[in-house]
Amino acid sequence: MKYPLATRIRLFVAILCLGFGLSVLGIFNYLTSRQATETARRETARGAAVLSGSLQNRTRVFRSVASQIASSPKVTYLAMTDAQTIKDQIEKGLVSQFGGTDAFVITDLNGSVVGEYGFTTPTSASADTGISNVIKSQRPWSGVVVRDGDMMIEASYPVFFDRFFKGTVTTYLRFGEQLAREISELSELKVMFAKDGVMTRGSLPGTGLRVGSLTEPWPLTIGKDEYVAQYRPLPGTDAGAHEGFVVLRSTAELMAPAKQFSLAFLSALGVVCLLALVGGTLFSQRIGRGLDDVVRAARMLQAGGWPDRFQVRRTDEIGLVQATFNDMTESMRRSQERLLAMLDVDPLTELDNHRHFKESLPTEAARTAAAGESLALLLLDIDNFSEYNREKGHAEGDRKLKEIAAVLREARPEFASVARYGGEEFAILLPGYSVQDAGVLYKLIAGSVKGVTLSGGCAELVSARGQTEGLIVAAQLALERAKQLGRHRLCEFGEVPGAGGDDPKQLYRYLHDGTYATVKALAAAVDAKDPYTHGHSDRVAGFASDLAAYVGADPTEVDLIHRCGTLHDVGKIGVPDAILQKPGRLDPDEVRTMQAHAVLGEFIVAKIPQLAELLPGVRHHHERFDGGGYPDGIGGYDIPRIARFLAVADTYDAMTSDRPYRRGMPPEVALEEIERGAGTQFDPDLALAFVQMMRARTSHVLT
């Protein structure tokens, strides 16, 4: 049976259009698939880099917590007791005191377990790699191990008491399902941990699957789902150890926009074929022109560019294709922007995060300097926020942080940037503002926040004079000064006693030198504030280091104590001269201001990384052995050893020095006071040793 010529022509055109349309669809699907695959590789690799940084930070915090546990006097004491005592102490809160670990083990010096938390251990821990290495070398050890089917970081530290090895403390951070779920919730990426090329545990049921590549992304199927996977070694591990994690991105999610486009295209193609039976050649000519534009746009997308949106003026199938392509491109763009936003935005408050703020600060400083404008920084801290969280719960605390963030967004000037600088600390960068302008803004914000109060510190970077890091240090010092004066107030950097002017450039260089000359200069600045105690820091350094040598400390510890003695009163830079030089007794408010010098001293020294080992002595040299000292009220051997040396030397020099309101005591009378304070104010062994040392000197001089 022959069909009429017109019908055959229409059928031929329809088949031709159908074949052409299917060819175009195949080409587009191929290009889109390649683009989606490349996008998946890029996003997965970027996500792996982000998660690697997150795990590195978590690992660094874990090792810091492990070191604190090992150096804690309470753990040192437990390492020399029986298992029942350790069990009692664990039940009384030792675990909650040292959060941040999944398990820890305490052994004696022979490797026998005397206490554990988190999982059951054998009677002897000699088979444990970390513990065995520490027992043999008496040095810290850390690495990745497998226990109870989980990979975990093990950090093992020796426990010493008066330089004698007493045992080990080992802590563990589990790379298991819980950690993987937490990471997945924050990043919208799936995570599996892997060892020796095999996946162990994670946020997907992929245990036992092998790693496809150690360097490049690879396709992976788990159950019925397909993913693009990227391997990264765990932070701090040797790449050859094959201990790492795998980041997975769902292929279905990435291909969803392309599939939607394919369905829409097929629908449009059906309409084209139907119309071809009626319209013929004219329709085929029109369709080709529109599809060329779509193919060019798809190729630009495949090359990594973003094509311009189609101006959809047609209401036919080509218009539908262009509109659908626009939707697909916008969906892919939003997906990329969400991933990039994770790097710059604090997820709770939706303000800039700390990292983005620190990156943008130099750029803004350079811009304002070029324009001849000033640049002010306002730091805000929620007063007593930890107590607020304890009383009302962390959920209410998070709500309060969001509420304050909304106030800051509403109050900030047009060109200012706002960031969540820390847990409860916010930063506002104010181009063209002076510290006086920042003070007006502080009053506006403080008056708008309800339920809590804010302390503030501000500093100004005069154009082309200061450094951005110096600006941050200056604002932090001003904030600490505001807290020291009672909180719920604003302090400018120029109000910090001893700050040395309103330009933080010199202060930044001064605090970041970290040499012994810096230590001596800081001590001299303190002595210059109070002529009646001139040379006090040098004398305390001499007495304390002589005592350390007298009781048999090694030369390294003697030198450490001497340097710390030179610097122990640096916080008095922040104490007003009227209080330091007052001839009579201090009132309660003045006493609190004076006592704050220990905490302020720790804050200043903490800015010098090379002096980190001096921090315990600077903060705790006014603690008492009976627990009645300040700033933390700790007692006994919980007081760091370096601070116990300084306490004896500092008190002796204070008693024997002249003051405006009294003459110094005779040395023998001061030594009798030291004897009476042994076991209450001072470490009894060090107090009696100091008395013996000083009397021996007196006897030698007399003879």
XYZ file of C-alpha atoms in Angstrom:
703
model
C 0.000 0.000 0.000
C 1.420 3.309 -1.056
C 0.849 6.476 0.965
C 0.237 9.792 -0.737
C 3.339 11.799 -1.565
C 2.439 14.539 0.940
C 2.058 11.976 3.707
C 5.356 10.338 2.817
C 7.061 13.739 2.839
C 5.578 14.521 6.252
C 6.678 11.107 7.562
C 10.153 11.595 6.120
C 10.452 15.040 7.707
C 9.131 13.693 11.025
C 11.635 10.813 10.993
C 14.396 13.200 9.971
C 13.456 15.574 12.801
C 13.256 12.687 15.239
C 16.657 11.385 14.223
C 18.174 14.851 14.368
C 16.574 15.541 17.749
C 17.785 12.254 19.209
C 21.275 12.974 17.912
C 21.257 16.408 19.521
C 19.931 14.899 22.744
C 22.703 12.289 22.706
C 25.373 14.931 22.133
C 23.942 17.126 24.859
C 23.689 14.220 27.298
C 27.317 13.324 26.542
C 28.506 16.904 27.078
C 26.348 17.334 30.169
C 27.555 14.020 31.584
C 31.169 15.056 31.086
C 30.497 18.446 32.675
C 28.666 16.843 35.620
C 31.518 14.373 36.072
C 34.111 17.144 36.049
C 31.949 19.225 38.398
C 31.643 16.233 40.713
C 35.409 15.766 40.666
C 36.052 19.442 41.430
C 33.425 19.702 44.165
C 34.490 16.406 45.722
C 38.162 17.431 45.676
C 37.253 20.831 47.157
C 35.100 19.181 49.817
C 37.947 16.773 50.634
C 40.295 19.729 51.150
C 37.762 21.436 53.438
C 37.197 18.268 55.483
C 40.944 17.634 55.660
C 41.366 21.048 57.254
C 38.465 20.332 59.641
C 39.972 16.991 60.675
C 43.385 18.638 61.075
C 41.904 21.207 63.463
C 40.057 18.481 65.386
C 43.258 16.386 65.566
C 45.260 19.405 66.770
C 42.697 20.086 69.508
C 42.742 16.388 70.469
C 46.543 16.306 70.819
C 46.402 19.512 72.851
C 43.807 17.957 75.181
C 45.923 14.786 75.405
C 48.978 16.845 76.395
C 46.944 18.713 79.024
C 45.681 15.418 80.459
C 49.213 14.020 80.676
C 50.614 17.153 82.321
C 47.711 17.537 84.763
C 48.820 17.176 88.406
C 45.615 15.221 89.070
C 46.555 12.602 86.427
C 50.142 12.507 87.773
C 48.695 11.747 91.193
C 46.356 9.064 89.801
C 49.222 7.313 87.975
C 50.764 6.530 91.395
C 47.566 5.220 93.051
C 45.577 1.996 92.979
C 42.863 1.024 90.492
C 40.003 1.619 92.969
C 41.100 5.220 93.574
C 41.291 5.840 89.828
C 37.822 4.313 89.363
C 36.445 6.615 92.083
C 38.070 9.689 90.505
C 36.694 8.786 87.061
C 33.194 8.504 88.537
C 33.645 11.892 90.264
C 34.156 13.716 86.987
C 37.694 13.204 85.647
C 36.196 12.305 82.260
C 34.044 15.459 82.046
C 37.016 17.609 83.149
C 39.056 16.411 80.194
C 36.507 16.363 77.363
C 37.530 15.945 73.717
C 38.641 12.287 73.875
C 36.712 9.060 73.277
C 38.812 6.959 75.664
C 41.932 7.033 77.772
C 44.123 4.534 79.629
C 46.428 5.092 82.612
C 49.253 2.563 83.196
C 52.048 2.273 85.710
C 55.696 2.366 84.664
C 55.623 -1.380 83.816
C 52.697 -1.032 81.412
C 50.045 -2.532 83.692
C 46.665 -0.858 83.313
C 45.581 0.965 86.479
C 42.569 2.755 85.020
C 40.675 3.272 81.789
C 37.706 4.975 80.266
C 35.864 4.388 76.981
C 36.567 0.689 76.345
C 37.849 -2.389 78.154
C 41.605 -2.979 77.960
C 43.657 -6.114 78.813
C 45.454 -6.366 82.157
C 48.732 -5.542 80.423
C 48.968 -2.833 77.800
C 52.439 -3.898 76.611
C 50.950 -4.968 73.259
C 49.733 -1.432 72.623
C 52.109 0.284 70.178
C 51.918 3.747 71.720
C 52.186 2.630 75.344
C 55.101 0.288 74.546
C 56.994 3.053 72.742
C 56.465 5.526 75.588
C 57.604 2.989 78.226
C 60.764 2.288 76.208
C 61.634 5.878 75.282
C 59.804 7.920 77.968
C 58.851 10.286 75.145
C 55.401 11.170 73.733
C 54.099 9.042 70.853
C 51.106 9.503 68.553
C 49.781 7.630 65.556
C 46.800 5.876 64.005
C 45.781 2.469 65.404
C 42.825 0.089 65.005
C 40.872 -0.977 68.090
C 37.445 -2.619 68.361
C 37.115 -2.332 64.577
C 37.557 1.463 64.567
C 40.480 3.557 63.368
C 41.536 6.069 65.967
C 44.342 8.472 66.727
C 46.289 7.384 69.770
C 48.357 9.928 71.707
C 50.455 8.432 74.497
C 52.384 10.609 76.975
C 54.777 9.754 79.817
C 53.811 10.813 83.337
C 56.626 12.245 85.468
C 56.728 13.226 89.101
C 59.773 15.273 90.109
C 61.546 14.048 86.934
C 60.890 10.372 87.734
C 58.936 8.275 85.216
C 55.764 6.984 86.897
C 53.636 5.633 84.074
C 51.723 6.584 80.942
C 48.508 8.333 79.961
C 47.080 7.364 76.580
C 44.087 9.036 74.909
C 42.132 7.988 71.829
C 40.046 9.859 69.243
C 37.823 7.452 67.310
C 37.420 7.853 63.554
C 34.062 6.075 63.529
C 30.450 6.487 62.540
C 29.663 9.275 65.036
C 32.464 11.567 63.809
C 31.575 10.781 60.181
C 27.915 11.673 60.785
C 28.881 14.989 62.429
C 31.101 15.896 59.462
C 28.388 14.861 56.980
C 25.760 17.040 58.697
C 28.044 20.109 58.525
C 29.284 19.670 54.957
C 26.496 17.725 53.140
C 29.209 15.279 52.024
C 29.446 11.598 52.941
C 32.628 10.386 54.673
C 34.227 6.932 55.099
C 37.467 6.273 56.984
C 39.995 3.893 55.404
C 43.078 1.917 56.461
C 45.417 -0.136 54.271
C 43.258 0.643 51.253
C 40.037 -0.688 52.829
C 37.145 1.437 54.133
C 36.349 0.812 57.794
C 33.472 2.894 59.154
C 31.701 6.072 58.222
C 28.389 7.702 57.366
C 27.543 5.071 54.706
C 27.334 1.242 54.877
C 30.488 0.842 52.794
C 32.631 -1.096 55.263
C 35.032 -3.470 53.502
C 35.126 -1.688 50.118
C 38.560 -0.956 48.685
C 39.909 2.502 47.879
C 39.955 2.941 44.103
C 42.707 5.563 43.875
C 44.992 7.369 46.308
C 45.411 10.438 44.066
C 42.417 10.920 41.717
C 38.606 10.852 42.169
C 36.973 7.586 41.133
C 33.393 6.281 40.679
C 32.070 4.103 43.505
C 28.838 2.102 43.912
C 27.423 1.388 47.390
C 24.262 -0.688 47.245
C 22.176 0.896 44.485
C 23.691 4.369 44.822
C 26.555 5.754 42.764
C 29.106 8.255 44.060
C 32.247 10.120 43.055
C 34.907 9.423 45.721
C 38.143 11.215 46.672
C 40.771 9.821 49.086
C 42.843 11.984 51.448
C 45.353 10.878 54.115
C 44.487 11.694 57.703
C 46.227 14.856 59.001
C 49.559 14.140 60.636
C 49.992 10.653 59.086
C 52.537 9.363 56.589
C 51.021 9.067 53.104
C 52.625 5.643 52.784
C 50.753 4.350 55.833
C 47.456 4.369 53.843
C 45.510 5.781 56.780
C 42.948 8.290 55.576
C 39.360 9.133 54.726
C 37.174 9.077 51.613
C 34.787 11.919 50.681
C 31.788 10.860 48.548
C 29.427 12.988 46.447
C 26.200 11.473 45.085
C 26.248 11.170 41.296
C 22.435 11.188 41.225
C 22.317 14.633 42.875
C 24.820 16.019 40.392
C 23.044 14.501 37.372
C 19.524 15.455 38.499
C 19.454 18.793 36.585
C 20.695 17.054 33.415
C 18.026 14.342 33.724
C 15.337 16.985 34.150
C 16.594 18.661 31.025
C 16.602 15.349 29.127
C 12.969 14.681 30.048
C 11.974 18.185 29.013
C 13.915 17.803 25.789
C 12.192 14.513 24.957
C 8.838 16.163 25.524
C 9.811 19.003 23.268
C 11.065 16.550 20.664
C 7.715 14.768 20.622
C 5.994 18.059 20.011
C 8.459 18.794 17.205
C 7.724 15.460 15.493
C 3.974 16.037 15.795
C 4.267 19.498 14.317
C 6.593 18.149 11.606
C 3.714 16.081 10.258
C 1.864 19.348 9.740
C 4.566 21.986 9.280
C 7.300 20.046 7.440
C 10.484 21.643 6.319
C 9.859 25.145 7.700
C 9.724 23.827 11.264
C 12.946 21.812 10.801
C 14.741 24.965 9.649
C 13.629 26.915 12.720
C 14.546 24.205 15.223
C 18.143 23.922 14.085
C 18.978 27.535 14.822
C 17.766 27.367 18.440
C 19.512 24.090 19.189
C 22.838 25.463 18.006
C 22.644 28.077 20.749
C 21.882 25.418 23.346
C 24.816 23.241 22.193
C 27.211 26.205 22.326
C 26.036 27.037 25.825
C 26.434 23.389 26.868
C 30.000 23.339 25.538
C 30.813 26.510 27.477
C 29.402 24.851 30.599
C 31.500 21.746 29.894
C 34.637 23.940 29.610
C 34.016 25.333 33.103
C 32.386 28.645 32.146
C 28.967 30.007 32.958
C 26.993 30.865 29.781
C 24.705 33.903 29.730
C 21.052 33.242 30.403
C 18.915 32.780 27.338
C 16.462 35.595 26.696
C 13.460 33.326 26.215
C 11.263 35.108 23.706
C 9.822 32.041 22.015
C 6.895 30.055 23.250
C 7.655 26.945 21.218
C 9.770 23.901 22.083
C 13.052 25.788 21.647
C 11.873 28.309 24.213
C 11.132 25.432 26.594
C 14.641 24.009 26.000
C 16.231 27.395 26.678
C 14.156 27.942 29.847
C 15.023 24.457 31.088
C 18.711 25.021 30.316
C 18.546 28.297 32.246
C 17.053 26.473 35.261
C 19.679 23.722 35.087
C 22.560 26.231 34.893
C 21.171 28.276 37.796
C 20.758 25.124 39.884
C 24.390 24.140 39.280
C 25.547 27.708 40.069
C 23.627 27.738 43.385
C 25.112 24.369 44.311
C 28.626 25.710 43.753
C 27.874 28.920 45.682
C 26.546 26.921 48.660
C 29.748 24.894 48.780
C 31.917 28.024 48.552
C 29.818 29.755 51.223
C 30.681 26.954 53.650
C 34.269 28.241 53.556
C 33.383 31.857 54.450
C 30.207 31.896 56.591
C 29.580 30.871 60.183
C 26.696 28.349 59.905
C 24.976 29.399 63.159
C 24.899 33.210 62.861
C 25.324 33.469 59.057
C 27.976 36.141 59.630
C 31.491 36.000 58.163
C 33.597 33.423 59.991
C 36.969 33.986 61.652
C 38.967 32.774 58.640
C 37.176 35.015 56.146
C 37.476 38.012 58.477
C 41.259 37.523 58.824
C 41.601 37.174 55.032
C 39.571 40.309 54.244
C 41.241 42.532 56.888
C 44.525 43.192 54.957
C 42.566 44.039 51.794
C 40.371 46.554 53.614
C 43.402 48.033 55.394
C 45.188 48.547 52.062
C 42.075 50.115 50.517
C 41.525 52.590 53.353
C 45.232 53.451 53.417
C 45.173 54.230 49.691
C 42.078 56.393 50.184
C 43.616 58.209 53.170
C 40.849 56.946 55.474
C 41.058 55.632 59.020
C 40.071 52.063 59.869
C 38.613 51.073 63.241
C 38.055 47.606 64.704
C 35.393 46.974 67.362
C 35.534 43.643 69.240
C 32.483 42.610 71.291
C 32.353 39.795 73.849
C 29.224 38.461 75.609
C 29.803 38.790 79.363
C 29.690 35.552 81.397
C 28.289 33.608 78.447
C 29.419 30.244 79.824
C 27.232 30.833 82.892
C 24.341 31.838 80.612
C 24.708 28.514 78.763
C 24.828 26.545 82.015
C 21.693 28.202 83.359
C 19.553 28.289 80.208
C 21.051 25.517 78.068
C 23.093 25.590 74.890
C 20.024 25.720 72.649
C 19.009 29.029 74.257
C 22.638 30.159 74.010
C 22.633 29.488 70.259
C 19.356 31.432 69.952
C 20.941 34.363 71.785
C 23.951 34.309 69.428
C 21.597 34.467 66.430
C 19.674 37.321 68.059
C 22.857 39.339 68.657
C 24.017 38.644 65.088
C 20.721 40.094 63.820
C 21.274 43.223 65.945
C 24.791 43.639 64.529
C 23.565 43.296 60.935
C 20.889 45.910 61.575
C 23.216 48.371 63.330
C 26.316 48.145 61.160
C 27.133 51.039 58.793
C 26.793 50.539 55.054
C 30.407 49.561 54.294
C 31.210 47.781 57.586
C 31.754 44.021 57.776
C 30.654 41.867 60.716
C 32.124 38.484 61.687
C 31.779 35.899 64.417
C 35.371 36.123 65.636
C 35.154 33.446 68.344
C 32.659 31.398 70.353
C 30.936 34.411 71.912
C 33.056 37.152 70.356
C 32.139 39.342 67.381
C 34.249 41.701 65.254
C 33.066 44.764 63.334
C 35.487 46.315 60.822
C 34.647 50.003 60.302
C 36.220 51.778 57.277
C 36.364 55.550 57.721
C 35.549 55.304 61.448
C 37.531 56.564 64.408
C 37.515 54.977 67.865
C 35.096 57.706 68.975
C 32.690 56.715 66.178
C 33.091 53.072 67.215
C 32.128 54.077 70.749
C 28.837 55.542 69.503
C 28.126 52.319 67.603
C 28.902 50.260 70.725
C 26.307 52.189 72.757
C 23.699 51.606 70.053
C 24.398 47.860 69.943
C 24.675 47.406 73.728
C 21.349 49.180 74.196
C 19.633 46.920 71.642
C 20.772 43.582 73.107
C 18.513 42.171 75.815
C 19.176 39.460 78.401
C 22.986 39.698 78.340
C 25.601 42.453 78.448
C 28.518 43.122 76.111
C 32.089 44.179 76.770
C 33.883 45.983 73.957
C 37.382 46.913 72.885
C 38.269 49.128 69.939
C 41.399 50.358 68.192
C 42.131 52.456 65.132
C 44.633 51.803 62.358
C 45.816 55.207 61.170
C 46.303 55.116 57.397
C 49.666 53.748 56.177
C 51.077 53.488 59.728
C 49.965 50.274 61.426
C 49.775 46.545 60.753
C 46.540 44.588 60.665
C 47.736 42.016 63.213
C 48.699 44.871 65.495
C 45.182 46.261 65.132
C 43.719 42.938 66.302
C 46.117 42.696 69.258
C 45.329 46.272 70.274
C 41.566 45.709 70.161
C 41.957 42.487 72.166
C 43.999 44.280 74.824
C 41.324 46.967 75.029
C 38.656 44.269 75.374
C 40.585 42.591 78.185
C 40.869 45.978 79.879
C 37.078 46.414 79.681
C 36.587 43.006 81.329
C 39.158 43.847 83.989
C 37.268 47.033 84.887
C 34.040 45.130 85.527
C 32.590 44.308 82.064
C 29.547 45.868 80.341
C 31.630 48.739 79.030
C 33.840 49.804 76.119
C 37.569 50.544 76.334
C 39.728 52.129 73.669
C 43.266 50.939 73.081
C 44.618 54.277 74.283
C 43.034 53.577 77.712
C 45.212 50.477 78.252
C 47.949 51.534 80.734
C 51.411 51.095 79.242
C 50.084 50.702 75.707
C 52.566 53.288 74.449
C 50.395 55.464 72.234
C 47.424 54.935 69.991
C 49.199 53.194 67.099
C 49.266 49.384 67.492
C 52.139 48.940 65.014
C 54.902 49.201 67.629
C 52.945 47.121 70.136
C 52.596 44.354 67.560
C 56.338 44.295 66.896
C 57.034 44.513 70.614
C 54.840 41.535 71.490
C 55.907 39.339 68.560
C 59.680 39.689 68.931
C 59.834 36.819 71.444
C 63.512 37.319 72.357
C 65.084 37.610 75.796
C 65.558 41.318 75.075
C 61.764 41.605 74.798
C 61.369 39.872 78.155
C 63.793 42.296 79.787
C 62.117 45.282 78.147
C 58.669 44.225 79.384
C 60.028 43.691 82.892
C 61.703 47.098 82.813
C 58.421 48.703 81.750
C 56.712 47.173 84.797
C 59.478 48.247 87.188
C 59.370 51.783 85.804
C 55.713 52.083 86.843
C 56.587 51.545 90.543
C 59.950 53.008 91.657
C 59.595 51.412 95.091
C 59.873 47.911 93.592
C 62.580 48.722 91.034
C 64.515 45.545 90.164
C 61.815 43.298 91.705
C 61.497 41.087 88.604
C 65.256 40.529 88.357
C 65.508 39.693 92.068
C 62.585 37.242 91.923
C 64.143 35.613 88.845
C 67.444 35.240 90.708
C 65.942 33.856 93.949
C 63.651 31.388 92.115
C 66.336 30.052 89.743
C 68.858 29.751 92.625
C 66.267 27.719 94.553
C 65.687 25.475 91.541
C 69.433 24.809 91.244
C 69.630 24.254 95.031
C 66.996 21.467 94.942
C 68.696 19.758 91.960
C 66.647 20.943 88.955
C 68.285 20.426 85.571
C 69.821 23.465 83.810
C 66.935 23.711 81.326
C 64.371 24.066 84.117
C 66.599 26.531 85.997
C 66.787 28.717 82.883
C 63.007 28.432 82.338
C 62.311 29.547 85.926
C 64.720 32.474 85.591
C 63.062 33.704 82.395
C 59.605 33.322 83.896
C 60.656 35.212 87.031
C 61.832 38.084 84.850
C 58.399 38.228 83.204
C 56.013 37.133 85.976
C 54.603 40.615 86.764
C 54.224 41.822 83.156
C 50.446 42.060 83.637
C 50.971 45.038 85.960
C 51.388 47.071 82.768
C 47.577 47.099 82.791
C 47.246 48.213 86.448
C 46.754 51.989 86.946
C 49.703 53.814 88.495
C 47.435 55.185 91.245
C 46.882 51.640 92.506
C 50.495 50.474 92.106
C 51.851 53.492 93.994
C 49.062 53.888 96.584
C 50.705 54.449 100.014
C 47.925 52.794 102.058
C 45.814 49.640 101.890
C 43.827 48.954 98.725
C 40.024 48.904 98.816
C 38.179 45.757 97.545
C 37.774 47.108 93.988
C 41.450 48.055 93.842
C 42.415 44.600 95.130
C 40.428 42.973 92.320
C 42.108 45.230 89.767
C 45.545 44.353 91.155
C 44.779 40.629 91.179
C 43.771 40.786 87.525
C 47.426 41.369 86.579
C 48.105 37.613 86.597
C 45.424 36.931 83.956
C 46.374 39.999 81.897
C 50.018 38.908 82.038
C 49.069 35.494 80.664
C 47.080 37.184 77.869
C 50.058 39.359 76.864
C 52.637 36.541 76.982
C 50.309 34.250 75.009
C 50.800 36.598 72.049
C 54.470 35.501 71.897
C 54.534 31.871 70.660
C 58.181 31.436 71.736
C 57.238 32.104 75.394
C 54.335 29.643 75.665
C 56.150 27.525 78.274
C 56.171 30.511 80.657
C 52.366 30.818 80.770
C 51.726 28.550 83.827
C 54.170 30.550 85.955
C 52.838 33.935 84.858
C 49.208 32.980 85.597
C 49.609 30.979 88.828
C 52.475 32.581 90.823
C 49.938 33.986 93.335
C 48.166 30.663 94.028
C 48.438 29.321 97.603
C 49.256 25.742 98.559
C 46.039 25.635 100.665
C 43.902 26.765 97.692
C 43.275 30.305 98.952
C 45.193 32.169 96.240
C 44.218 33.654 92.877
C 43.260 33.763 90.045
C 41.933 30.155 89.967
C 42.058 29.082 93.631
C 43.903 25.821 92.869
C 46.049 24.268 95.581
C 48.673 21.652 96.443
C 50.530 20.004 93.625
C 47.835 21.078 91.164
C 49.752 24.382 91.135
C 52.332 24.178 88.295
C 55.849 23.495 89.610
C 57.302 26.648 88.047
C 54.667 28.780 89.847
C 55.503 27.177 93.232
C 59.142 28.292 92.879
C 58.072 31.830 91.957
C 55.584 32.097 94.848
C 58.319 31.633 97.477
C 60.782 33.998 95.769
C 58.142 36.656 95.026
C 56.870 36.731 98.632
C 60.385 36.910 100.122
C 61.390 39.850 97.919
C 58.096 41.648 98.633
C 58.625 41.281 102.410
C 62.224 42.508 102.337
C 61.593 45.472 99.971
C 60.766 48.986 101.196
C 57.298 50.344 100.382
C 55.844 53.861 100.764
C 53.846 52.750 103.811
C 56.436 50.484 105.532
C 60.080 49.505 105.756
C 61.191 46.131 104.431
C 61.547 43.278 106.923
C 64.997 42.053 107.994
C 65.910 38.921 105.987
C 65.754 36.596 109.021
C 62.254 37.792 109.966
C 61.099 37.228 106.375
C 62.599 33.712 106.430
C 60.682 32.925 109.622
C 57.476 33.999 107.855
C 58.336 31.699 104.952
C 58.800 28.819 107.439
C 55.416 29.497 109.005
C 53.758 29.517 105.571
C 55.188 26.104 104.557
C 52.256 23.830 103.719
C 49.667 26.637 103.819
C 50.874 29.412 101.545
C 53.854 27.605 99.993
C 54.956 24.174 98.813
C 56.407 22.843 102.117
C 59.480 21.247 100.521
C 60.379 24.329 98.474
C 59.701 26.745 101.364
C 62.017 24.880 103.768
C 64.657 24.456 101.044
C 64.567 28.214 100.378
C 65.047 29.001 104.083
C 68.014 26.590 104.273
C 69.562 28.094 101.128
C 69.264 31.689 102.331
C 70.538 30.930 105.849
C 73.475 29.050 104.355
C 74.329 32.159 102.342
C 74.133 34.323 105.453
C 76.347 31.891 107.367
C 78.884 31.851 104.532
C 79.000 35.671 104.459
C 79.494 35.876 108.228
C 82.342 33.357 108.192
